[in-house]
Short mmCIF file of C-alpha atoms in Angstrom, two decimals:
data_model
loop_
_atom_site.label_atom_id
_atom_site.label_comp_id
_atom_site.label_asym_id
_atom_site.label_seq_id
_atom_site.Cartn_x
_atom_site.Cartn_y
_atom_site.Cartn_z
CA UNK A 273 -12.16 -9.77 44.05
CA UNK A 274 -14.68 -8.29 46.01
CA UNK A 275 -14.79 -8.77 49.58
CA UNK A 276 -17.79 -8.03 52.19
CA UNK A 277 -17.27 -7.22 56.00
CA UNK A 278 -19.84 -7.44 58.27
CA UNK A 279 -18.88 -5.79 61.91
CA UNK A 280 -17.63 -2.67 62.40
CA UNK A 281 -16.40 -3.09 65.76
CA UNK A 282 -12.65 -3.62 67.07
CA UNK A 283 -11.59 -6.73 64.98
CA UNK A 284 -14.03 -5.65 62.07
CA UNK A 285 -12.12 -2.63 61.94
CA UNK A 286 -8.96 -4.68 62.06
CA UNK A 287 -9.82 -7.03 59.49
CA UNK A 288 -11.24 -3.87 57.16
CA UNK A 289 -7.51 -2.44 57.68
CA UNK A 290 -5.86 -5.61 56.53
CA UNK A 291 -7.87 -6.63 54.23
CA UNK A 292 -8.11 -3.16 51.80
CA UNK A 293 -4.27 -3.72 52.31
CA UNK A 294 -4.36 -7.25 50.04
CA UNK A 295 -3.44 -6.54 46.22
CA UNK A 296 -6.19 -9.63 45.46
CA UNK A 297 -8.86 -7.69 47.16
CA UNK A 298 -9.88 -4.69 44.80
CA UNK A 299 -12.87 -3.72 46.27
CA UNK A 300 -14.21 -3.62 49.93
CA UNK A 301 -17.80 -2.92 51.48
CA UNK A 302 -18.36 -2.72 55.05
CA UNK A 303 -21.90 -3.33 56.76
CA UNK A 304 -22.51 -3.22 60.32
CA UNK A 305 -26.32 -3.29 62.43
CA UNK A 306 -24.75 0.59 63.43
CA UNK A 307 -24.91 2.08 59.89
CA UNK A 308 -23.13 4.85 60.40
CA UNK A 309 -20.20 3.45 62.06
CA UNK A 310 -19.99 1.35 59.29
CA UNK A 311 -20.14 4.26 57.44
CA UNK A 312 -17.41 5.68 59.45
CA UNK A 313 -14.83 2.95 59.09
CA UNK A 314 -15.71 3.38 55.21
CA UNK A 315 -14.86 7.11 54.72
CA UNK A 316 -11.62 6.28 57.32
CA UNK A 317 -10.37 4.01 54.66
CA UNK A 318 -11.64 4.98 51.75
CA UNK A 319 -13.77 2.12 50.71
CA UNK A 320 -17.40 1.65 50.22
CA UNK A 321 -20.28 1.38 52.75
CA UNK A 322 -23.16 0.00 52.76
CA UNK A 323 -26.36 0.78 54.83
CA UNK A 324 -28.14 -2.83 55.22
CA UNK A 325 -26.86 -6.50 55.30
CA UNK A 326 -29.03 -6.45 52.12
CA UNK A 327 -27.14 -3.74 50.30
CA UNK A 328 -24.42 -5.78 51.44
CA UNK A 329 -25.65 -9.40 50.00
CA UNK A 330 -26.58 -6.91 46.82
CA UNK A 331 -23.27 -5.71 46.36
CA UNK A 332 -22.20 -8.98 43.89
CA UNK A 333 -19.71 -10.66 46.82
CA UNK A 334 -16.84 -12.87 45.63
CA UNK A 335 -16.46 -13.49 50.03
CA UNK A 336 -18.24 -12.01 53.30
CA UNK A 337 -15.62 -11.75 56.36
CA UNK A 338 -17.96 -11.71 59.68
CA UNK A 339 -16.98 -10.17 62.35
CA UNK A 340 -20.27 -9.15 63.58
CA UNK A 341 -21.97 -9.82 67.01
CA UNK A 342 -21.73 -13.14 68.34
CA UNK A 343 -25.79 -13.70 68.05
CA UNK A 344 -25.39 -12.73 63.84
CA UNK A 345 -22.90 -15.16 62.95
CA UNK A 346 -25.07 -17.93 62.58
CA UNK A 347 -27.62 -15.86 60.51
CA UNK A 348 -24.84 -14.33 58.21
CA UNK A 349 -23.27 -17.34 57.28
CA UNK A 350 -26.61 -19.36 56.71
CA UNK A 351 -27.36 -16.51 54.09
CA UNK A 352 -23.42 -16.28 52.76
CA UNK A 353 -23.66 -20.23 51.90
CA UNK A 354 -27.42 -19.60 50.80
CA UNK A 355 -26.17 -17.49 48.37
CA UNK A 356 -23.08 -19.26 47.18
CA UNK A 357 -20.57 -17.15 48.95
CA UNK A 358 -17.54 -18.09 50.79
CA UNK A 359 -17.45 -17.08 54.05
CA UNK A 360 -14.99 -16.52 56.34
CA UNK A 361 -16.44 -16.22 60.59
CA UNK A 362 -15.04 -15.41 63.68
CA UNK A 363 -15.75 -17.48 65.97
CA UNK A 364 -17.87 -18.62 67.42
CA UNK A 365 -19.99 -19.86 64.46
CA UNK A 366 -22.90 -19.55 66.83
CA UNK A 367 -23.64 -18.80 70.57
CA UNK A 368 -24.56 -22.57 71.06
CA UNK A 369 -24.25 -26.18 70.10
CA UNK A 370 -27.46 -26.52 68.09
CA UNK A 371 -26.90 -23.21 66.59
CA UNK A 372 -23.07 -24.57 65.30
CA UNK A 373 -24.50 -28.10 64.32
CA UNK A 374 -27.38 -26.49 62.40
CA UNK A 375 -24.56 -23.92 60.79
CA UNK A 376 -22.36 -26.88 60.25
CA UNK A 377 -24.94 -28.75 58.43
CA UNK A 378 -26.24 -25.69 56.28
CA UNK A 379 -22.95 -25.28 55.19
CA UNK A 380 -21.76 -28.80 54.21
CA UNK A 381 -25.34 -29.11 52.54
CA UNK A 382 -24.28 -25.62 50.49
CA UNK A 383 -21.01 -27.07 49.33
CA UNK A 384 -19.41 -23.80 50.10
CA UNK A 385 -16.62 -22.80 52.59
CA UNK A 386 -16.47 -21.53 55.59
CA UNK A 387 -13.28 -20.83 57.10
CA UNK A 388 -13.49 -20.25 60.89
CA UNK A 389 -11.73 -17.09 63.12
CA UNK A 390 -9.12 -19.90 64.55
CA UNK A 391 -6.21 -17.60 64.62
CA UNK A 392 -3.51 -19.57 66.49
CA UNK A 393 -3.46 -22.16 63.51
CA UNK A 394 -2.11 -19.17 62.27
CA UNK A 395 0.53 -18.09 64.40
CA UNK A 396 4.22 -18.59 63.95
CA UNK A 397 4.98 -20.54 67.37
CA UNK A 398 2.21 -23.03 66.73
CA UNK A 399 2.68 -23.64 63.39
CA UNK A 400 6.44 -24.80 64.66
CA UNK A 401 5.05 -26.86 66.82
CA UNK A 402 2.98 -28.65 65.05
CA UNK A 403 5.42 -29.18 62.60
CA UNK A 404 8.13 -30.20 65.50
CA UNK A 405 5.24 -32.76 67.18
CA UNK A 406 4.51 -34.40 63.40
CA UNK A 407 8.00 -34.43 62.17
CA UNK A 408 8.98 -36.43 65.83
CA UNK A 409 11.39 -34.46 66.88
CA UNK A 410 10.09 -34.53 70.51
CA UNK A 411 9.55 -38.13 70.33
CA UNK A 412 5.96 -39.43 72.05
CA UNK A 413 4.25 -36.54 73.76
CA UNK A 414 3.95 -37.11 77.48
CA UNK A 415 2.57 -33.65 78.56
CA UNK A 416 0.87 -30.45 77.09
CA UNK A 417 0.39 -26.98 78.98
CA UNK A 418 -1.64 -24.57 77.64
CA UNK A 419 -2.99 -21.22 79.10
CA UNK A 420 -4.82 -18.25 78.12
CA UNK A 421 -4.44 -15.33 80.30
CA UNK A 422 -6.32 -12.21 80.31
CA UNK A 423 -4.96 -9.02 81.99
CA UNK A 424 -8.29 -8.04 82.80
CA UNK A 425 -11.94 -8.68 82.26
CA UNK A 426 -14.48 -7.89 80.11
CA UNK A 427 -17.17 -5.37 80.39
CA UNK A 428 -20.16 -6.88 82.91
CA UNK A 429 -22.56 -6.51 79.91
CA UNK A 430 -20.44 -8.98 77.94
CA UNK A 431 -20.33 -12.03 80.59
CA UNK A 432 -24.22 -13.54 80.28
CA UNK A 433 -23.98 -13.71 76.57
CA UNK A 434 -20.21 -14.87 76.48
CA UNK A 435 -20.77 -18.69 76.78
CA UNK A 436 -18.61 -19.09 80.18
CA UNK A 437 -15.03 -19.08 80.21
CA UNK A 438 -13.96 -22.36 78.49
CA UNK A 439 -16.28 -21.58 75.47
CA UNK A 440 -15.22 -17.88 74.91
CA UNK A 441 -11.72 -18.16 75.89
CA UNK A 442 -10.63 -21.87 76.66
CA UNK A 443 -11.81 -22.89 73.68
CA UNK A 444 -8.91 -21.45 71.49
CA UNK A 445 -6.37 -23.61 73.69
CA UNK A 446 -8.57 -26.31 73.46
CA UNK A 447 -8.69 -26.36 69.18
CA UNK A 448 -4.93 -25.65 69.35
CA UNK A 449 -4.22 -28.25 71.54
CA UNK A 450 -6.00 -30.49 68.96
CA UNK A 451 -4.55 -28.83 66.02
CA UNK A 452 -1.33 -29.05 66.96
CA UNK A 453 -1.24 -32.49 68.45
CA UNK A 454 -3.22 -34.01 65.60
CA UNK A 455 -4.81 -36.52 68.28
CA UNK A 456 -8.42 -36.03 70.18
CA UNK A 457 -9.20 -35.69 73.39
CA UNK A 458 -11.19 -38.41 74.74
CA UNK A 459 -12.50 -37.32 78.48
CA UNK A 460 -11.67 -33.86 80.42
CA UNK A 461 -12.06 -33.02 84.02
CA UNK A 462 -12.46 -29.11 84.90
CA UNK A 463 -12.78 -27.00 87.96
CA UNK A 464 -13.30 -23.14 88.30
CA UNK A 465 -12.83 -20.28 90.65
CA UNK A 466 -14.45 -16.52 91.54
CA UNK A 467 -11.95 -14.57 93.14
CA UNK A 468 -12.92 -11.84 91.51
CA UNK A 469 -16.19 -9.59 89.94
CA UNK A 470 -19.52 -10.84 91.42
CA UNK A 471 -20.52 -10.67 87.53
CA UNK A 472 -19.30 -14.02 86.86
CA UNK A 473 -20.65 -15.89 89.48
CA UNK A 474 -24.17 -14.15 89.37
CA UNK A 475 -24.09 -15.87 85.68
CA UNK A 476 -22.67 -19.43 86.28
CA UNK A 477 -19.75 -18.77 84.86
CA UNK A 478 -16.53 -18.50 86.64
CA UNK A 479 -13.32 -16.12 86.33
CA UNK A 480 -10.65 -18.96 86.48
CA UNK A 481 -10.93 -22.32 84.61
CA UNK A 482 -8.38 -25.15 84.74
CA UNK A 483 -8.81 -29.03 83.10
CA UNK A 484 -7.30 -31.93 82.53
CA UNK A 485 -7.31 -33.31 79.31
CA UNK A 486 -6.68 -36.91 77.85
CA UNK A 487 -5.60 -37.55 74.16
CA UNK A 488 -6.59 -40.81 72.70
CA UNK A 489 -2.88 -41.88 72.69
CA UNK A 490 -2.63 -41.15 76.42
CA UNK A 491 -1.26 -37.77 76.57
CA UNK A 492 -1.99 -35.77 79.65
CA UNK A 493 -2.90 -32.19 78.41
CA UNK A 494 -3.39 -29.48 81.01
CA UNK A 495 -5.36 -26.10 80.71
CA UNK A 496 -5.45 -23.34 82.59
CA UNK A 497 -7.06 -19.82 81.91
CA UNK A 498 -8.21 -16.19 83.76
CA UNK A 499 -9.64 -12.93 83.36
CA UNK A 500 -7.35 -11.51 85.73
CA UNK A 501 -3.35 -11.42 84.53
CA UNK A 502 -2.63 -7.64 85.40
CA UNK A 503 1.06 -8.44 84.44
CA UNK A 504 -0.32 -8.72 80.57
CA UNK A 505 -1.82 -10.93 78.05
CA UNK A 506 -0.61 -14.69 78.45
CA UNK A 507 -0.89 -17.40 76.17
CA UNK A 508 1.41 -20.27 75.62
CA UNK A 509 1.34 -23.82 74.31
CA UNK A 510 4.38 -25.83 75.80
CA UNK A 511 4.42 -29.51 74.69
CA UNK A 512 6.88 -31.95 76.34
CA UNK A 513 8.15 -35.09 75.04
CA UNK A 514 10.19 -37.77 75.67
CA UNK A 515 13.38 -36.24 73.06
CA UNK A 516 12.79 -33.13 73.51
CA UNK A 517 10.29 -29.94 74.67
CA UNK A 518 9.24 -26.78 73.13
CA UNK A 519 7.03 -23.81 73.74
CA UNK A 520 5.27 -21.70 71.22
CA UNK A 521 4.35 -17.92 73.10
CA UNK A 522 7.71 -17.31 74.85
CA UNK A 523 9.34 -14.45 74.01
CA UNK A 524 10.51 -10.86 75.26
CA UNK A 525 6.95 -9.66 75.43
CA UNK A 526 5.57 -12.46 77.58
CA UNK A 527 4.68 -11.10 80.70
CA UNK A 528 6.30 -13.29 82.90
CA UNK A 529 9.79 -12.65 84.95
CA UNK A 530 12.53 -15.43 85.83
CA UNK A 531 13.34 -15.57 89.44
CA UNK A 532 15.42 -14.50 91.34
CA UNK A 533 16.97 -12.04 89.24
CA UNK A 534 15.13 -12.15 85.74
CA UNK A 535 14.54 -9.86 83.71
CA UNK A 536 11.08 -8.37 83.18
CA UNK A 537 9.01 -8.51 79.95
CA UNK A 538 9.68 -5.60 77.39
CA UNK A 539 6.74 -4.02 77.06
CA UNK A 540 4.20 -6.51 77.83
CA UNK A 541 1.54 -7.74 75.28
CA UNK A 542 -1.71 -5.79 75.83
CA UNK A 543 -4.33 -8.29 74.36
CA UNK A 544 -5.58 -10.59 71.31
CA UNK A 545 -5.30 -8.30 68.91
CA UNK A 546 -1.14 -7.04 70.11
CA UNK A 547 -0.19 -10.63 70.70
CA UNK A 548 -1.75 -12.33 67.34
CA UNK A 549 -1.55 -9.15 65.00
CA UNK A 550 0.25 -11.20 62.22
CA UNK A 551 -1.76 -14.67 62.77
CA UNK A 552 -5.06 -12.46 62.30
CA UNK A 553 -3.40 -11.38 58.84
CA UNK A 554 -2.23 -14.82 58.17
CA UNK A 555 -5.99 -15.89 58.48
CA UNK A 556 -7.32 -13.47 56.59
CA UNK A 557 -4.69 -14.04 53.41
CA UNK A 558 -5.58 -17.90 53.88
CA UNK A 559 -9.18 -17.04 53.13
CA UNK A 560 -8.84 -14.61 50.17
CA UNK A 561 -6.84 -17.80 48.88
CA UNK A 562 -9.77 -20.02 49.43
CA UNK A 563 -11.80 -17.62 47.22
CA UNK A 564 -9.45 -17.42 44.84
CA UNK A 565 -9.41 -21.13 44.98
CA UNK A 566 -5.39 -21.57 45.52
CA UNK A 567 -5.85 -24.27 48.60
CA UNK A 568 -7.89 -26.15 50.85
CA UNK A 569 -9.92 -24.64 53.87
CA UNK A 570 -7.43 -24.45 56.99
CA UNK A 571 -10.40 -24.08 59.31
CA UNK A 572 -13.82 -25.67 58.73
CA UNK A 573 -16.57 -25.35 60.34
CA UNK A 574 -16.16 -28.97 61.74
CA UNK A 575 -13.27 -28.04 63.29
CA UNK A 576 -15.22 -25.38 65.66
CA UNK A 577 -17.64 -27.95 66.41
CA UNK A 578 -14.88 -30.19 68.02
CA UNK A 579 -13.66 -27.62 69.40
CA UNK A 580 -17.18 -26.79 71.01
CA UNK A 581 -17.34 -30.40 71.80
CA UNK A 582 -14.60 -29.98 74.35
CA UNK A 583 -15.84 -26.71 75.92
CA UNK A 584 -18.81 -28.14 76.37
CA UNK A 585 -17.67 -31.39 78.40
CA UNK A 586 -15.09 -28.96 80.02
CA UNK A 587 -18.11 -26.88 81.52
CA UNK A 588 -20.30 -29.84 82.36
CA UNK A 589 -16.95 -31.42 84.21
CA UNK A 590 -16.37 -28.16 85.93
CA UNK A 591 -20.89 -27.48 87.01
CA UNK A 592 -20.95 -31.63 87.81
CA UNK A 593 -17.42 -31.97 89.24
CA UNK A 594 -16.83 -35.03 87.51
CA UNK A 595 -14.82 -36.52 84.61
CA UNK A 596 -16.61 -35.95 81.65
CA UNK A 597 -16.11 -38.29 78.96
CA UNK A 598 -16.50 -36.39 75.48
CA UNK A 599 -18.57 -38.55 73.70
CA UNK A 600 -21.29 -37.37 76.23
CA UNK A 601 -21.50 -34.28 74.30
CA UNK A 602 -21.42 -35.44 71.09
CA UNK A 603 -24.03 -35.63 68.03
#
């Protein structure tokens, strides 16, 4: 098959690696608004540029990976679908909540897929747990943690476009928690904190998020998430029930140290792409089997608008300091 990428940035580049990798995928063409970077990560890995998103859309796609700017994705999917392509998009599917409806709708109207950039449906630990919360082995769930911790922040020119911390970041723990639970969360309450860059503040956003969610069976589901974990990249999902509790994210690389005489993480992770290296390759072999038409989609595109749901009544809980219930926010 032949596969388009559009991004040639950090997990474009990624995805372009892994993907020319595939024995399904015979044929690869990279696009990015930068031409010759695209051009670039072409001649790196011996595969085929091309100099517009038209060329691109011209080169007779059997799928289109996007991995492009944020403010693209909407536009690149509306034309994959348009054009009868499946489509596989980071997330987020759009910058905002009309943008994802309206991509949402455009593609369920298309009848073609679009698998969305979830990767910890992907990963190892929370595929186990999802299997150990549905097969009952811990019983009823009474409480969820989940973090996501950054060990630094982003650039200042990223922050005003980013969405706030519970829709660029949060928002992964928040689809996970619903992924791997299987149940919805019914009402959050949030609060943030700036301890650190003036960035964040100056854009309404804040630089520490925690919330408190509610499943519809009753389960008490707590978040917490930061741009500032200098001892490495953090992110767990810990579920505890009344049988038994487990934790998908622990391991020898988890920068965290037992007191009062632990030992200290082996070689910390560094970030996303460390940390979820083999979910991001799961992903990417799930969609070349939804071209191929082997299975289901494991991410739609209404999946990333619940998800959105939530980290949007997490960040009106946190700028109205009140509980938040989530049908507020829904369409």
């Amino acid at each position: 098959m032949r596969i388009g990428l559009a991004g040639a940035g950090r997990i474009g580049a990624r995805h372009a690696a892994a993907l020319r990798e595939m024995p399904e995928v015979d044929s690869l063409v990279v696009a990015d608004a930068d031409a010759g970077r695209a051009r670039d990560l072409a001649a790196g890995l011996g595969v085929r540029a091309a100099d517009s998103v038209r060329e691109l859309f011209e080169a007779g796609l059997d799928g289109l990976v996007v991995a492009a700017a944020t403010e693209a994705h909407a536009a690149l999917v509306a034309r994959g679908v348009a054009a009868g392509v499946p489509v596989f998009c980071e997330k987020p599917l759009a910058p905002d909540l009309d943008g994802t409806f309206q991509a949402v709708r455009s593609a369920a109207a298309a009848g073609v897929p679009v698998q969305v950039g979830f990767q910890r449906r992907f990963d190892a630990g929370y595929v186990a747990a999802r299997e150990a919360v549905a097969s009952g082995r811990l019983g009823w769930l009474h409480t969820v943690r989940s973090c996501s911790f950054d060990p630094a922040p982003p650039p200042p020119s990223y922050v005003p476009g980013s969405g706030g911390l519970f829709r660029d970041c949060a928002i992964h723990d928040l689809d996970s928690i619903r992924y791997v639970t299987g149940r919805e969360v019914v009402r959050v309450a949030a609060v943030g904190a700036n301890r650190g860059e003036e960035v964040f503040r100056r854009h309404g956003d804040v630089d520490t998020g925690a919330a408190l969610l509610t499943l519809d069976d009753g389960t008490l589901c707590l978040l917490a998430a930061t741009r500032y974990n200098a001892a490495g990249y953090d992110v767990r999902l810990e579920l505890f029930g009344s049988k038994d509790s487990v934790v998908a994210g622990l391991d020898e690389r988890t920068p965290v140290t037992g007191l009062p005489d632990g030992a200290s993480p082996r070689r910390p992770y560094t970030g996303f792409l460390d940390r979820f290296a083999d979910a991001y390759d799961a992903e990417l072999r799930a969609f070349v089997g939804l071209v191929a038409g082997r299975h289901g989609n494991p991410c739609p595109p209404e999946e990333a608008l619940e998800a959105l749901y939530l980290a949007e009544a997490c960040d009106l809980a946190r700028r109205e300091n009140r509980i938040v219930d989530v049908a507020e926010v829904r369409r």
